[in-house]
Coordinates of C-alpha atoms in Angstrom, one line a residue:
X96 CA 41.3 -93.9 -15.7
X97 CA 39.4 -95.3 -12.2
X98 CA 41.4 -94.1 -9.6
X99 CA 41.5 -90.2 -11.5
X100 CA 37.7 -90.5 -11.6
X101 CA 37.6 -92.2 -8.0
X102 CA 39.4 -88.9 -6.6
X103 CA 37.2 -86.5 -8.3
X104 CA 34.7 -84.7 -5.7
X105 CA 31.2 -85.3 -5.7
X106 CA 28.5 -82.1 -5.3
X107 CA 25.0 -83.3 -4.7
X108 CA 22.4 -81.5 -6.8
X109 CA 21.4 -78.5 -4.5
X110 CA 25.2 -77.6 -4.4
X111 CA 25.5 -77.5 -8.0
X112 CA 22.3 -75.6 -8.2
X113 CA 23.6 -72.9 -5.5
X114 CA 27.0 -72.7 -6.8
X115 CA 25.9 -71.6 -10.3
X116 CA 23.3 -69.9 -8.8
X117 CA 26.1 -68.3 -6.7
X118 CA 28.1 -67.8 -10.2
X119 CA 25.6 -66.2 -12.5
X120 CA 24.7 -64.2 -9.7
X121 CA 28.3 -62.4 -8.9
X122 CA 29.4 -62.6 -12.6
X123 CA 25.8 -60.7 -13.5
X124 CA 24.9 -58.6 -10.8
X125 CA 23.6 -55.3 -12.5
X126 CA 22.6 -56.1 -16.5
X127 CA 20.5 -54.2 -19.0
X128 CA 18.4 -56.2 -21.3
X129 CA 17.1 -55.2 -25.0
X130 CA 14.3 -57.9 -25.6
X131 CA 10.6 -57.4 -26.8
X132 CA 7.8 -58.6 -24.0
X133 CA 6.4 -62.2 -24.5
X134 CA 4.0 -64.0 -22.6
X135 CA 2.7 -61.0 -20.6
X136 CA -1.4 -61.9 -18.8
X137 CA -0.3 -59.0 -16.3
X138 CA 0.0 -59.6 -11.9
X139 CA -0.2 -62.9 -10.4
X140 CA -2.8 -62.9 -7.8
X141 CA 0.8 -62.8 -5.4
X142 CA 0.9 -58.7 -6.9
X143 CA 4.0 -60.2 -8.9
X144 CA 4.8 -60.2 -13.1
X145 CA 5.8 -63.1 -14.7
X146 CA 6.5 -63.2 -18.6
X147 CA 9.6 -63.2 -21.4
X148 CA 12.1 -61.0 -23.0
X149 CA 13.0 -62.4 -26.3
X150 CA 14.4 -61.4 -29.1
X151 CA 14.9 -63.6 -33.0
X152 CA 17.6 -66.1 -31.5
X153 CA 16.6 -66.7 -27.5
X154 CA 15.0 -66.4 -24.7
X155 CA 14.7 -65.6 -21.1
X156 CA 12.6 -65.6 -18.4
X157 CA 11.2 -62.3 -16.0
X158 CA 9.8 -61.5 -13.0
X159 CA 8.8 -58.1 -11.6
X160 CA 8.4 -58.4 -7.9
X161 CA 5.1 -56.7 -6.8
X162 CA 7.6 -54.3 -5.1
X163 CA 9.5 -53.1 -8.0
X164 CA 6.2 -53.3 -9.8
X165 CA 4.3 -50.4 -7.8
X166 CA 7.8 -48.3 -8.9
X167 CA 8.1 -49.0 -12.6
X168 CA 7.4 -45.8 -14.6
X169 CA 6.9 -47.7 -17.5
X170 CA 4.3 -50.7 -16.7
X171 CA 5.3 -53.7 -19.3
X172 CA 3.0 -54.7 -22.2
X173 CA 2.6 -57.4 -24.7
X174 CA 5.0 -57.3 -27.9
X175 CA 6.3 -54.0 -26.1
X176 CA 10.2 -54.0 -27.0
X177 CA 11.9 -52.2 -23.5
X178 CA 15.8 -52.5 -22.0
X179 CA 15.2 -54.3 -18.6
X180 CA 17.7 -53.2 -16.4
X181 CA 17.7 -56.2 -13.6
X182 CA 20.5 -59.0 -12.6
X183 CA 20.2 -62.4 -13.1
X184 CA 20.2 -65.7 -11.4
X185 CA 18.8 -69.3 -11.3
X186 CA 15.8 -70.6 -10.6
X187 CA 17.3 -74.0 -8.8
X188 CA 13.7 -76.1 -9.2
X189 CA 14.1 -76.0 -13.4
X190 CA 17.9 -75.8 -13.4
X191 CA 16.5 -72.1 -15.4
X192 CA 18.1 -69.0 -14.8
X193 CA 15.8 -65.4 -15.4
X194 CA 16.0 -61.9 -15.6
X195 CA 14.7 -60.3 -11.8
X196 CA 14.3 -56.8 -13.8
X197 CA 13.9 -53.3 -11.2
X198 CA 13.3 -51.2 -14.3
X199 CA 11.5 -50.7 -17.6
X200 CA 12.1 -48.6 -20.2
X201 CA 11.3 -47.7 -24.0
X202 CA 14.1 -49.6 -26.5
X203 CA 13.7 -45.6 -27.7
X204 CA 11.6 -44.1 -29.2
X205 CA 10.0 -45.5 -32.1
X206 CA 9.3 -48.3 -29.2
X207 CA 7.0 -45.4 -27.2
X208 CA 5.5 -44.0 -30.4
X209 CA 4.5 -47.6 -31.6
X210 CA 3.0 -47.8 -28.0
X211 CA 1.4 -44.2 -27.7
X212 CA -0.1 -45.2 -31.1
X213 CA -1.4 -48.8 -30.7
X214 CA -3.1 -47.4 -26.8
X215 CA -4.7 -44.4 -28.8
X216 CA -6.3 -47.5 -31.4
X217 CA -7.4 -49.2 -28.3
X218 CA -8.9 -45.8 -26.9
X219 CA -11.0 -44.7 -30.2
X220 CA -11.9 -48.2 -31.1
X221 CA -13.7 -47.3 -27.7
X222 CA -14.9 -44.3 -28.6
X223 CA -13.1 -42.1 -26.4
X224 CA -12.1 -39.2 -28.7
X225 CA -15.4 -39.6 -30.3
X226 CA -16.0 -35.9 -31.4
X227 CA -19.9 -36.4 -30.1
X228 CA -18.3 -36.9 -26.2
X229 CA -17.0 -33.2 -26.7
X230 CA -18.9 -30.2 -24.8
X231 CA -19.1 -26.9 -25.3
X232 CA -17.3 -24.8 -22.6
X233 CA -19.1 -22.6 -20.0
X234 CA -18.6 -19.0 -21.8
X235 CA -17.9 -17.3 -18.3
X236 CA -16.9 -19.8 -15.5
X237 CA -17.5 -18.6 -12.1
X238 CA -14.3 -21.4 -10.5
X239 CA -11.8 -22.5 -12.5
X240 CA -9.5 -25.7 -11.3
X241 CA -6.3 -25.9 -12.4
X242 CA -4.8 -29.3 -12.0
X243 CA -0.5 -29.5 -12.9
X244 CA 2.4 -28.8 -10.6
X245 CA 2.1 -25.7 -7.8
X246 CA 5.9 -25.2 -8.0
X247 CA 6.8 -24.3 -11.7
X248 CA 6.3 -21.8 -13.8
X249 CA 2.6 -23.0 -15.7
X250 CA 1.2 -21.8 -12.1
X251 CA 1.8 -18.7 -12.6
X252 CA 1.2 -18.1 -15.9
X253 CA -2.4 -19.4 -16.3
X254 CA -3.0 -17.5 -13.3
X255 CA -1.8 -14.1 -13.9
X256 CA -2.9 -14.7 -17.7
X257 CA -6.7 -15.2 -15.8
X258 CA -6.3 -11.9 -13.8
X259 CA -5.1 -10.0 -16.7
X260 CA -8.5 -11.1 -19.0
X261 CA -11.3 -12.2 -16.4
X262 CA -10.4 -12.1 -12.5
X263 CA -12.0 -15.6 -11.7
X264 CA -11.7 -17.7 -8.5
X265 CA -8.9 -20.8 -9.2
X266 CA -9.0 -23.6 -7.2
X267 CA -5.2 -26.1 -8.0
X268 CA -5.4 -29.3 -6.9
X269 CA -1.7 -29.6 -6.8
X270 CA -0.2 -33.0 -8.7
X271 CA 2.9 -34.3 -9.9
X272 CA 3.4 -33.5 -13.7
X273 CA 6.1 -36.6 -14.8
X274 CA 7.9 -39.7 -13.3
X275 CA 6.5 -42.4 -10.4
X276 CA 2.8 -40.8 -9.1
X277 CA 2.0 -38.8 -11.7
X278 CA -0.7 -41.0 -13.7
X279 CA -2.8 -41.5 -10.1
X280 CA -2.7 -37.7 -8.8
X281 CA -3.9 -36.7 -12.4
X282 CA -6.9 -39.3 -11.6
X283 CA -7.6 -38.1 -8.2
X284 CA -7.7 -34.7 -8.8
X285 CA -10.1 -35.0 -11.9
X286 CA -12.1 -37.4 -9.4
X287 CA -12.0 -35.2 -6.2
X288 CA -13.3 -32.4 -8.2
X289 CA -16.1 -34.2 -9.8
X290 CA -17.3 -34.9 -6.5
X291 CA -17.2 -31.8 -5.1
X292 CA -21.4 -30.4 -4.5
X293 CA -22.3 -27.3 -6.1
X294 CA -23.4 -25.6 -3.4
X295 CA -20.5 -27.2 -0.6
X296 CA -18.3 -25.5 1.6
X297 CA -15.7 -26.1 -1.6
X298 CA -17.7 -24.6 -4.5
X299 CA -17.1 -27.2 -7.3
X300 CA -15.5 -25.4 -10.7
X301 CA -17.1 -25.0 -14.2
X302 CA -14.2 -25.7 -16.3
X303 CA -10.9 -28.2 -15.0
X304 CA -7.8 -27.0 -17.0
X305 CA -5.0 -30.0 -17.3
X306 CA -1.7 -28.1 -18.0
X307 CA 2.1 -28.6 -18.1
X308 CA 4.9 -27.4 -19.4
X309 CA 7.0 -28.9 -22.5
X310 CA 9.2 -31.9 -22.2
X311 CA 10.7 -35.1 -23.7
X312 CA 7.5 -37.8 -25.0
X313 CA 9.3 -39.5 -20.9
X314 CA 8.6 -36.6 -19.3
X315 CA 5.4 -36.3 -20.7
X316 CA 4.0 -40.3 -20.9
X317 CA 2.4 -39.3 -17.8
X318 CA -0.8 -38.3 -19.6
X319 CA -0.1 -40.8 -22.1
X320 CA -1.7 -43.6 -19.5
X321 CA -5.0 -45.4 -20.1
X322 CA -6.0 -44.7 -16.6
X323 CA -5.7 -40.7 -17.3
X324 CA -7.6 -40.6 -20.7
X325 CA -10.4 -42.5 -19.0
X326 CA -10.9 -39.6 -16.3
X327 CA -11.0 -37.3 -18.1
X328 CA -13.6 -38.7 -21.0
X329 CA -16.0 -39.6 -17.8
X330 CA -15.1 -36.2 -16.2
X331 CA -18.5 -34.0 -15.7
X332 CA -16.5 -31.1 -16.3
X333 CA -15.8 -29.9 -19.2
X334 CA -11.4 -30.2 -19.2
X335 CA -8.9 -28.5 -21.6
X336 CA -5.8 -29.8 -22.1
X337 CA -2.8 -27.8 -22.5
X338 CA 0.1 -30.6 -22.2
X339 CA 4.1 -29.4 -23.2
X340 CA 4.5 -26.9 -26.2
X341 CA 2.5 -27.2 -29.2
X342 CA 4.5 -29.7 -30.8
X343 CA 3.8 -31.9 -28.4
X344 CA 0.5 -34.1 -28.0
X345 CA -0.8 -36.6 -25.5
X346 CA -3.9 -38.9 -25.1
X347 CA -5.7 -36.7 -23.3
X348 CA -5.6 -34.1 -25.7
X349 CA -7.6 -36.3 -27.8
X350 CA -9.9 -36.9 -24.2
X351 CA -10.7 -33.6 -23.5
X352 CA -13.2 -30.9 -24.7
X353 CA -10.9 -29.0 -25.7
X354 CA -6.8 -29.3 -26.2
X355 CA -4.7 -26.1 -26.0
X356 CA -1.2 -25.6 -27.4
X357 CA -0.2 -23.8 -24.0
X358 CA -0.9 -23.7 -20.6
X359 CA -1.5 -19.7 -21.7
X360 CA -3.7 -20.3 -24.6
X361 CA -5.6 -22.6 -22.2
X362 CA -6.2 -19.7 -19.6
X363 CA -7.3 -17.3 -22.6
X364 CA -9.6 -20.0 -23.6
X365 CA -11.0 -20.5 -21.0
X366 CA -12.3 -16.6 -19.7
X367 CA -13.4 -13.6 -22.6
X368 CA -11.3 -10.4 -22.3
X369 CA -13.3 -8.6 -20.3
X370 CA -12.3 -5.1 -21.1
X371 CA -14.0 -6.7 -24.7
X372 CA -16.8 -7.8 -23.0
X373 CA -17.3 -4.6 -21.8
X374 CA -17.1 -3.1 -25.2
X375 CA -18.7 -5.6 -26.3
X376 CA -21.9 -4.5 -23.9
X377 CA -21.1 -0.9 -24.6
X378 CA -21.4 -1.2 -28.3
X379 CA -24.5 -3.7 -28.3
X380 CA -26.1 -1.3 -26.3
X381 CA -25.6 1.4 -28.7
X382 CA -27.1 -0.3 -31.7
X383 CA -30.2 -0.9 -29.7
X384 CA -30.0 3.1 -28.9
X385 CA -29.6 4.3 -32.1
X386 CA -32.3 0.5 -33.7
X387 CA -34.8 2.0 -31.4
X388 CA -34.9 5.8 -31.9
X389 CA -35.1 5.1 -35.7
X390 CA -37.6 2.5 -35.0
X391 CA -39.3 5.8 -32.9
X392 CA -38.1 7.9 -36.0
X393 CA -39.5 5.4 -38.8
X394 CA -43.1 5.1 -36.5
X395 CA -43.1 9.0 -36.0
X396 CA -43.3 9.2 -40.1
X397 CA -45.7 7.0 -39.9
X398 CA -48.3 8.1 -37.7
X399 CA -47.4 11.8 -39.4
X400 CA -48.3 10.4 -42.9
X401 CA -51.6 8.5 -41.1
X402 CA -52.6 12.0 -39.4
X403 CA -52.5 14.0 -42.7
X404 CA -55.2 11.7 -44.9
X405 CA -57.3 12.0 -41.9
X406 CA -60.0 14.4 -41.7
X407 CA -59.6 17.3 -38.4
X408 CA -61.4 17.1 -35.3
X409 CA -63.3 19.4 -35.2
X410 CA -65.4 18.7 -38.9
X411 CA -66.1 14.8 -37.5
X412 CA -68.1 16.4 -35.0
X413 CA -69.7 19.4 -36.8
X414 CA -72.5 17.1 -38.0
X415 CA -73.0 16.3 -33.9
X416 CA -73.3 19.3 -33.1
X417 CA -75.7 21.1 -35.0
X418 CA -77.4 18.0 -33.7
X419 CA -76.4 18.9 -30.1
X420 CA -77.7 22.7 -30.2
X421 CA -81.2 22.4 -32.6
X422 CA -81.8 19.3 -29.8
X423 CA -81.3 22.2 -27.7
X424 CA -83.4 24.9 -28.7
X425 CA -85.9 22.7 -29.1
X426 CA -85.9 21.1 -25.2
X427 CA -86.9 24.4 -24.0
X428 CA -89.9 24.4 -25.8
X429 CA -90.4 21.1 -25.2
X430 CA -90.2 21.8 -21.4
X431 CA -92.6 24.6 -21.5
X432 CA -95.5 22.8 -22.8
X433 CA -94.8 19.6 -20.4
X434 CA -94.9 22.0 -17.9
X435 CA -98.4 23.8 -19.4
X436 CA -99.8 20.2 -20.2
X437 CA -99.2 19.0 -16.6
X438 CA -100.5 22.1 -14.9
X439 CA -103.8 22.0 -17.3
X440 CA -104.1 18.1 -15.9
X441 CA -103.6 19.0 -12.2
X442 CA -105.7 22.2 -12.8
X443 CA -109.0 19.7 -14.6
X444 CA -107.6 17.6 -11.8
X445 CA -108.4 19.5 -8.4
X446 CA -111.6 20.8 -9.8
X447 CA -112.7 17.3 -9.2
X448 CA -111.7 17.0 -6.0
X449 CA -113.6 20.0 -4.0
X450 CA -114.3 19.5 -0.4
X451 CA -118.2 18.7 -1.3
X452 CA -116.9 15.3 -3.2
X453 CA -114.4 14.8 -0.6
X454 CA -116.9 15.0 2.0
X455 CA -120.1 13.6 0.2
X456 CA -117.5 9.9 -0.1
X457 CA -116.1 10.4 2.8
X458 CA -119.9 9.6 4.8
X459 CA -120.9 7.6 1.3
X460 CA -117.8 5.0 2.2
X461 CA -118.7 5.5 6.1
X462 CA -122.6 4.3 5.1
X463 CA -121.2 1.6 3.3
X464 CA -119.0 1.0 6.2
X465 CA -121.6 0.8 8.4
X466 CA -123.5 -1.6 6.7
X467 CA -121.2 -4.4 5.3
X468 CA -120.6 -4.3 9.6
X469 CA -123.7 -4.7 10.0
X470 CA -123.9 -7.6 7.6
X471 CA -121.1 -9.2 9.1
X472 CA -122.5 -9.1 12.5
X473 CA -126.3 -9.9 11.3
X474 CA -124.4 -13.3 9.2
X475 CA -122.5 -13.9 12.1
X476 CA -125.4 -14.0 13.9
X477 CA -127.4 -16.1 11.7
X478 CA -124.5 -18.6 11.4
X479 CA -123.9 -19.5 15.2
X480 CA -127.7 -19.8 15.1
X481 CA -127.7 -21.6 12.2
X482 CA -125.5 -24.6 14.1
X483 CA -126.9 -23.7 16.9
X484 CA -131.0 -24.9 16.0
X485 CA -128.7 -27.8 13.8
X486 CA -127.0 -28.7 17.0
X487 CA -130.1 -28.2 19.2
X488 CA -131.9 -31.2 17.4
X489 CA -129.1 -33.4 18.0
X490 CA -128.9 -33.2 21.3
X491 CA -132.5 -33.1 22.6
X492 CA -132.4 -36.7 20.9
X493 CA -129.3 -37.7 22.3
X494 CA -130.9 -36.8 25.4
X495 CA -134.1 -38.3 24.6
X496 CA -131.8 -41.2 23.9
X497 CA -129.7 -40.9 27.2
X498 CA -132.6 -40.5 29.1
X499 CA -135.0 -43.4 28.2
X500 CA -131.3 -45.3 28.2
X501 CA -131.0 -44.4 31.4
X502 CA -134.9 -45.0 32.4
X503 CA -134.7 -48.4 31.0
X504 CA -131.5 -49.6 32.5
X505 CA -132.6 -48.0 35.9
X506 CA -136.0 -50.0 35.4
X507 CA -133.3 -53.3 34.4
X508 CA -131.5 -52.6 37.6
X509 CA -134.3 -52.6 40.0
X510 CA -135.2 -55.8 38.6
X511 CA -132.2 -57.2 39.4
X512 CA -130.4 -57.4 42.6
X513 CA -128.8 -54.0 43.5
X514 CA -124.8 -56.4 43.6
X515 CA -124.4 -55.7 40.3
X516 CA -121.8 -53.4 38.6
X517 CA -123.0 -50.2 37.1
X518 CA -120.0 -50.2 34.9
X519 CA -121.8 -50.7 31.6
X520 CA -123.9 -47.7 32.3
X521 CA -120.8 -45.8 32.6
X522 CA -119.7 -46.6 29.4
X523 CA -122.7 -45.8 27.8
X524 CA -122.4 -42.3 29.2
X525 CA -118.3 -41.8 28.0
X526 CA -120.0 -43.2 24.8
X527 CA -122.5 -40.5 24.1
X528 CA -119.8 -37.6 25.4
X529 CA -117.3 -39.3 22.6
X530 CA -120.2 -38.8 20.7
X531 CA -121.1 -35.5 21.3
X532 CA -118.0 -33.8 21.8
X533 CA -117.1 -33.9 17.7
X534 CA -120.3 -31.6 16.7
X535 CA -119.1 -29.0 19.6
X536 CA -115.9 -28.6 18.1
X537 CA -117.1 -28.7 14.6
X538 CA -119.3 -25.7 16.3
X539 CA -116.7 -23.9 17.6
X540 CA -114.2 -24.4 15.2
X541 CA -116.4 -23.0 12.5
X542 CA -117.3 -20.2 14.4
X543 CA -113.5 -19.3 15.2
X544 CA -112.7 -19.7 10.8
X545 CA -115.3 -16.5 9.9
X546 CA -114.2 -14.0 12.4
X547 CA -111.3 -13.8 11.4
X548 CA -112.2 -13.3 8.2
X549 CA -115.2 -11.2 9.1
X550 CA -112.3 -8.7 10.8
X551 CA -110.1 -8.6 7.9
X552 CA -112.8 -7.8 5.1
X553 CA -113.9 -5.0 8.0
X554 CA -110.3 -3.4 8.2
X555 CA -109.8 -3.6 4.3
X556 CA -112.5 -1.2 4.0
X557 CA -111.4 1.3 6.9
X558 CA -108.0 1.0 4.6
X559 CA -109.7 2.0 1.5
X560 CA -111.5 4.9 3.4
X561 CA -108.5 5.8 4.8
X562 CA -106.8 6.7 1.7
X563 CA -110.4 7.9 -0.5
X564 CA -110.8 10.0 2.4
X565 CA -110.6 13.9 3.2
X566 CA -107.7 13.7 5.2
X567 CA -105.3 12.9 2.6
X568 CA -106.2 15.9 0.6
X569 CA -105.7 18.0 3.3
X570 CA -102.1 16.5 3.9
X571 CA -101.8 18.7 0.9
X572 CA -102.3 21.9 1.9
X573 CA -106.0 22.0 1.3
X574 CA -108.1 23.2 4.2
X575 CA -112.4 23.1 5.1
X576 CA -113.9 26.0 6.1
X577 CA -117.1 26.0 8.0
X578 CA -119.3 28.4 9.8
X579 CA -120.0 29.2 13.6
X580 CA -123.4 26.2 13.5
X581 CA -120.9 24.7 11.6
X582 CA -122.3 24.2 8.1
X583 CA -119.6 24.0 5.0
X584 CA -118.4 27.1 3.5
X585 CA -117.7 26.3 -0.2
X586 CA -118.0 30.1 -2.0
X587 CA -116.8 33.1 -0.9
X588 CA -120.3 34.9 -1.3
X589 CA -121.4 32.9 1.6
X590 CA -119.4 34.9 3.3
X591 CA -119.9 38.4 5.0
X592 CA -116.8 40.8 7.1
X593 CA -116.5 39.4 10.7
X594 CA -118.3 35.8 10.0
X595 CA -116.7 33.2 12.6
X596 CA -115.8 30.6 10.6
X597 CA -114.0 27.4 11.7
X598 CA -110.4 25.9 9.7
X599 CA -109.8 21.9 9.9
X600 CA -106.1 21.4 8.8
X601 CA -104.6 18.2 8.5
X602 CA -103.2 17.7 12.1
X603 CA -105.9 19.9 13.6
X604 CA -108.6 22.6 13.6
X605 CA -107.9 26.3 14.9
X606 CA -110.4 29.3 14.8
X607 CA -111.0 32.6 12.0
X608 CA -112.8 35.4 11.1
X609 CA -113.1 37.4 8.1
X610 CA -111.3 40.2 7.7
X611 CA -112.9 43.8 7.3
X612 CA -116.1 45.8 9.1
X613 CA -119.6 44.6 9.7
X614 CA -121.9 45.7 7.2
X615 CA -123.7 48.4 8.4
X616 CA -127.2 49.4 6.5
X617 CA -127.0 50.6 3.8
X618 CA -129.6 52.5 1.4
X619 CA -128.1 50.7 -2.1
X620 CA -126.9 47.7 -2.6
X621 CA -123.2 48.2 -3.8
X622 CA -120.6 45.9 -5.8
X623 CA -117.7 44.7 -3.8
X624 CA -115.8 45.3 -6.8
X625 CA -116.7 48.6 -7.1
X626 CA -113.5 50.7 -5.9
X627 CA -111.1 47.6 -8.4
X628 CA -110.3 46.0 -5.0
X629 CA -110.6 42.6 -3.7
X630 CA -111.5 41.7 -0.2
X631 CA -109.6 39.4 1.6
X632 CA -110.7 36.0 3.2
X633 CA -108.7 36.8 6.3

């Protein structure tokens, strides 16, 4: 037995491990394993993912390399029952076998629905589906952004429906609507439309439509991805979801502002019917015009009813018209009375203002003016004389004092040496002159102040004389009549035909004579008015 054992081949641990690895990989190079994901904590820092597939009796380690993870349509989630496609291999360092997964798919529709329900509850708890987040759609959007496949029938249906209802500016962001890359492209499209500026080169849409045609739950799974749902909920632009047919429901439908059963229904919800809108506007215009006509008719009837209760305009002004006629009839008589009273007052005033009285008044004012001027000159002379008499004694005393002082100084100087200075004497002379100068200044100032006052009084008297003089009376149309000797003629009886006269007007004198033949020697006196005619003055 020992010999037999000793002839057996020897293997190292590494050789055994590698042999087992080759055997497992050759036997199980492509397998599909069904199980529940357990212990999944997301991608490792290296980008790989590690977890366990288990059922009720066994478990197997699983790994998804970084390159395969990015190509997965369905990402692994904790507790999800999946069918993993890959190959079995061993890990020699720990003597364990594991499956290297290339693809993951849910284990039937029930598993997908369970995952969908779990994700829905999670997002609902975060408030992404709350009704308060829903925003009203713009009534008439100027620009509409459509996120869908550019080659499918969906985009043609949307464009055709928009053109029929209300032609609008449509921006299409092409994306894949199923399979690998669907969710990231839809997220990028939503964020890209929101990043546009309202006044930029590419206008920012007022409304977004996320659409695709019908399909299985696997085909529509891209619109159930959490990233797509969050992008729709965070969009600042209102979003209409039109994914699948009417019976298809995705998580995007819960997060959008409005769910449309089909892409065509989304286009109908986006814009109103232009013809219906025009008809509605026309109908509103007709109703407004009819309401205006009814209102005007009502107001016209009310105005007529109110006017029927008012008195006629002629009756309203009848009393005032009668008062006006009475005042007009009394006005003419009042005017005549006023003119007569003024004429009477003027005639009385004219009789008082006669040339003789004017000449007499002129003579009196002239005498007063000359008397006042004489008294003014005499008073001024007396004032100057009094000032002179007041100043002369002072001046005489000063001169005597100065002479006596000079005599005393001269005597004193005669006794002293001739070499003494004359400065004190000069200083005393300047002191005397300083005392005399203020007196002379006051005298001159008094004379200067009196003369303008007297001149002003004289000018005022002259103005009074000019205002009361007969020249102003002549300017109003009167004439002074003098005979050839210069005597004033005040009566007609003092004139005879042929007498020479001197007529004084306001602007000068002119000679005249009384018209008619000189008087002849008559035997008997005859009255000028015997023939019933009045003689002419000129």
